[in-house]
Coordinates of C-alpha atoms in Angstrom, one line a residue:
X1 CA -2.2 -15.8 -35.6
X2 CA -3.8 -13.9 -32.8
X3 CA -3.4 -10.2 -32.1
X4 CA -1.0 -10.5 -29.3
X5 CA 1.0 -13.2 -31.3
X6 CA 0.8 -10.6 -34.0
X7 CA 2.3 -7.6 -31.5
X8 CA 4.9 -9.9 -29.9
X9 CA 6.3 -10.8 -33.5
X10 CA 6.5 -7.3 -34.2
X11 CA 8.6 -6.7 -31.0
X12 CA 11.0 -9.6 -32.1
X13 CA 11.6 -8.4 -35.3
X14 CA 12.6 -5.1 -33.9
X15 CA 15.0 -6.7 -31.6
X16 CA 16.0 -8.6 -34.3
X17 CA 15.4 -11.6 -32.0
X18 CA 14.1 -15.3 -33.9
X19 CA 15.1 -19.1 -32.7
X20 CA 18.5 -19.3 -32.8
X21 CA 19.3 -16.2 -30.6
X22 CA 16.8 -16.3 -28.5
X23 CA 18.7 -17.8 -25.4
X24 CA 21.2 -15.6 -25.7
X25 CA 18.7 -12.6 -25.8
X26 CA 17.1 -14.0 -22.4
X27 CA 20.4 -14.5 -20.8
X28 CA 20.7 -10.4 -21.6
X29 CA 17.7 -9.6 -19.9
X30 CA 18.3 -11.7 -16.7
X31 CA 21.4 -10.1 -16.4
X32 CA 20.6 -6.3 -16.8
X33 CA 17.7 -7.0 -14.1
X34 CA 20.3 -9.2 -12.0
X35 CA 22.2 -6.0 -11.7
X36 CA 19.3 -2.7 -11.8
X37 CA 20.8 0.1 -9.8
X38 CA 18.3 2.7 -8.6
X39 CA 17.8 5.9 -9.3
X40 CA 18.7 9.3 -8.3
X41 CA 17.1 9.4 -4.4
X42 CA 17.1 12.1 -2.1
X43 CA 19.5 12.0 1.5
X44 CA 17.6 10.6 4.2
X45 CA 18.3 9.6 8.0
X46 CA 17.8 6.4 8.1
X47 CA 17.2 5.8 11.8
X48 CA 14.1 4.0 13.0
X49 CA 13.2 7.1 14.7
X50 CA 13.8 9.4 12.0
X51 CA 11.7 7.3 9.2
X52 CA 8.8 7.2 11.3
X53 CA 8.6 10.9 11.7
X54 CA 9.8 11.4 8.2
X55 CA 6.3 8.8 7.1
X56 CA 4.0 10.8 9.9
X57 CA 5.1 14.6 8.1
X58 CA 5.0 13.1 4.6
X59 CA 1.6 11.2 4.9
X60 CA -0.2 14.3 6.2
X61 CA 0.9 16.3 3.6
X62 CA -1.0 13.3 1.6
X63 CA -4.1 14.9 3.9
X64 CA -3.7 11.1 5.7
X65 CA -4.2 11.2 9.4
X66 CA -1.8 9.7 12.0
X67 CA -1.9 8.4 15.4
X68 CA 0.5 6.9 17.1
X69 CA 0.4 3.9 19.6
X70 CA 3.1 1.8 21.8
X71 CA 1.6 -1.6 20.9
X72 CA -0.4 -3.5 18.3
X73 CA -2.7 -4.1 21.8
X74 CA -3.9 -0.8 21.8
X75 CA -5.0 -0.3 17.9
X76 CA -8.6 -0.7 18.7
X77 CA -8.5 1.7 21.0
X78 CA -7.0 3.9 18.8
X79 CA -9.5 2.9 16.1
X80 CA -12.6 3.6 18.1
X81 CA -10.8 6.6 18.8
X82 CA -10.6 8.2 15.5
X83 CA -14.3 6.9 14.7
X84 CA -15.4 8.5 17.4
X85 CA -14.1 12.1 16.9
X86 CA -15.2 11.3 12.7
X87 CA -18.6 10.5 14.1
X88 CA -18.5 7.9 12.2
X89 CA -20.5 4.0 12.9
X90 CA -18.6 1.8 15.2
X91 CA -19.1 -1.3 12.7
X92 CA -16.2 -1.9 10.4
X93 CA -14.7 -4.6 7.6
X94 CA -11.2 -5.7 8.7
X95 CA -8.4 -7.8 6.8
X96 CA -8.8 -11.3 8.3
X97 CA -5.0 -10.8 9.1
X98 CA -6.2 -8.4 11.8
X99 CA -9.1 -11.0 13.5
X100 CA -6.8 -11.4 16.7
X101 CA -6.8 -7.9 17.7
X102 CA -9.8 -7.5 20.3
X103 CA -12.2 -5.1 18.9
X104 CA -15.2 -5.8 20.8
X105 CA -12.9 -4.5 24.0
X106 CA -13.0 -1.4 22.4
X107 CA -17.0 -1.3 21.3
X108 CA -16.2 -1.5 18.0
X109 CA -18.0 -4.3 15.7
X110 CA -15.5 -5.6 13.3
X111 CA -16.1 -8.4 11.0
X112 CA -13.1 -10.3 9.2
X113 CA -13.5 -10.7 5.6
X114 CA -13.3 -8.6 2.0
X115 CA -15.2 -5.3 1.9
X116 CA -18.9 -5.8 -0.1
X117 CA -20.7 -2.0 -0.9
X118 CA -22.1 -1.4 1.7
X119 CA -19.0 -1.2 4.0
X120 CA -18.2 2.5 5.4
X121 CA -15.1 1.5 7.2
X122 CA -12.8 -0.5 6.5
X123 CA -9.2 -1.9 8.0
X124 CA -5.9 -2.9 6.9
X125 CA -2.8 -3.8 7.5
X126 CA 0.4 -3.0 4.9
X127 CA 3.0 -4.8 3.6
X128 CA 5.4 -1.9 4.4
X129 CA 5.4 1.7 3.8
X130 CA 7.3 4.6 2.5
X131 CA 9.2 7.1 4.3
X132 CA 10.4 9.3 1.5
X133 CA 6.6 9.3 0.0
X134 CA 4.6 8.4 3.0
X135 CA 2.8 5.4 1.1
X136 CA 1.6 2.0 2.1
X137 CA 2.5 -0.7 0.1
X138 CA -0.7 -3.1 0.5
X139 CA -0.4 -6.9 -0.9
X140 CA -3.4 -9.0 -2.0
X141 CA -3.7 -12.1 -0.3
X142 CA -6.2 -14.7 1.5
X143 CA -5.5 -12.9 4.8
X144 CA -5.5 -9.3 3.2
X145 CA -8.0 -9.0 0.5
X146 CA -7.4 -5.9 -1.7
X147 CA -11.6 -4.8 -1.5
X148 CA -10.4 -3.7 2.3
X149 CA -8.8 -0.6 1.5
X150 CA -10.2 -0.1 -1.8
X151 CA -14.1 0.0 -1.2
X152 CA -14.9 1.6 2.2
X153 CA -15.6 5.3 2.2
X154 CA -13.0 6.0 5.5
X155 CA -9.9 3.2 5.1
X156 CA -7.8 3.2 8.7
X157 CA -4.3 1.1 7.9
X158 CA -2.4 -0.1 10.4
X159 CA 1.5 0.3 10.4
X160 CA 4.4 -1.0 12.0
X161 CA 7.0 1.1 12.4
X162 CA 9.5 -1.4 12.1
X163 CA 8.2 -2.2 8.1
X164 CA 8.6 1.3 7.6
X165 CA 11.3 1.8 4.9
X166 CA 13.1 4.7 3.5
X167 CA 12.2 4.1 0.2
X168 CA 10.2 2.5 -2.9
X169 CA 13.4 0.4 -4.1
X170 CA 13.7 -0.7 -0.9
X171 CA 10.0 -1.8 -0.7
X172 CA 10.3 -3.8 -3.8
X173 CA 13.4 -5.5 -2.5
X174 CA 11.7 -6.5 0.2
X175 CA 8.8 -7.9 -1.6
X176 CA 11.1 -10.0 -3.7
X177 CA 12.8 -11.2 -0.5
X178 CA 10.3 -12.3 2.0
X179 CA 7.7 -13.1 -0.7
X180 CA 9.4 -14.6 -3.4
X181 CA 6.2 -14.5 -6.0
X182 CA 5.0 -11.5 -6.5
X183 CA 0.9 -11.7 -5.6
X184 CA -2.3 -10.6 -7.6
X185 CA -2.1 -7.3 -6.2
X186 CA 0.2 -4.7 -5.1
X187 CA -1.0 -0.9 -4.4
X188 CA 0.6 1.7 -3.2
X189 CA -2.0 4.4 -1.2
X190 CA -0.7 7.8 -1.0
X191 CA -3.1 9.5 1.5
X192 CA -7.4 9.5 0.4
X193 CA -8.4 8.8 -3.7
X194 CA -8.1 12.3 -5.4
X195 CA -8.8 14.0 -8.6
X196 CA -8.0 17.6 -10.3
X197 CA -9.4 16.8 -13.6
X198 CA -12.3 19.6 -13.4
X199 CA -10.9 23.2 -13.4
X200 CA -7.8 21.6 -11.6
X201 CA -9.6 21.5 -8.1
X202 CA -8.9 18.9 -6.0
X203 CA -11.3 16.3 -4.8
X204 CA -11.0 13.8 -2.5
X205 CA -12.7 10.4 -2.6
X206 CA -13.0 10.3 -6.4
X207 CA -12.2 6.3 -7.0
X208 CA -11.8 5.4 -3.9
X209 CA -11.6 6.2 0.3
X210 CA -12.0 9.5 1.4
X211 CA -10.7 9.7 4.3
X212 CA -7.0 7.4 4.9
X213 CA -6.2 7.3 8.6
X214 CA -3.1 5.5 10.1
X215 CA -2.3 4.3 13.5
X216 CA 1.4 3.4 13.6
X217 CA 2.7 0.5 15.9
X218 CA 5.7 1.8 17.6
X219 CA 6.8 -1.5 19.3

């Protein structure tokens, strides 16, 4: 018997669970997560117009920058924008997802695939994000490798306004809806990596980006 076999029998036997009501049991479960309500959550407009500012004032607070632009046209602008008042390269790593966008228009060098170590900048889209937080809810795929927004030092996401959502139950619901399996990854990014663990001063950068800026796609 292995160690997790050992563990799992363990968890039976304090359910008092075995063979013959095991269905039953499972039937149980199904049904309690069938019917999950959510939790206390605080009043919210919930006007388009309203969650985006709501996500802009609550992702600052998460020391994220925002910009805001009227089409997904103009993100390279905007991204060459914010590089350019960071000081920071004009190359990048983008999500293949985001290989349409014309990024040479905007002198920016952009190459679609994962992030490798070397990358400084890197660019993402989100699966949706978070008013009541301001979080992105990033999902690992082909087209959106996780290494994106995970190695680069500066990590520039961009947002649709229209997949912003009021909040995390209703991000979940819509990852069960549109993508039925869950996928390898899902992480939720709050602003730049921090830390407080030495003398309870915060650090930014600690296990991840530094800097998180967002341009959001108003139309």
């Amino acid at each position: 018997m292995s160690s997790r076999e050992e563990i799992l029998g363990r968890v039976r036997a304090g359910l008092h669970r075995n063979a013959s009501n095991a269905a039953a049991g499972r039937e149980v479960m199904h049904a309690a997560l069938a019917n999950r309500g959510s939790g206390p959550q605080p009043a919210m407009d919930a006007s388009p117009k309203a969650l985006l500012e709501r996500f802009r004032v609550k992702s600052e607070l998460q020391s994220s920058t925002v910009d805001i632009v009227a089409e997904e046209s103009a993100v390279p602008a905007a991204v060459a924008r914010y590089l350019t008042s960071m000081t920071l390269p004009k190359a990048a790593v983008a999500q293949p997802a985001l290989a349409h966008l014309d990024w040479a228009a905007a002198g920016l060098t952009v190459e679609a695939r994962g992030a490798r170590d070397a990358d400084l900048v890197g660019i993402t889209g989100c699966f949706c994000a978070v008013a009541e937080t301001g979080t992105l809810m990033v999902c690992s795929s082909p087209d959106t490798p996780a290494t994106v927004s995970l190695l680069p030092e500066t990590h520039i996401a961009v947002v649709r306004a229209s997949r912003i959502l009021p909040y995390m139950e209703d991000a979940w619901d819509l990852a069960r809806k549109e993508l039925g399996t869950l996928p390898r990854a899902v992480n939720f990014i709050s602003g730049p990596s921090r830390t407080g663990d030495i003398e309870q001063t915060i650090v930014l950068g600690a296990h991840g980006p530094y800097r998180v800026h967002l341009v959001i796609v108003e139309g």
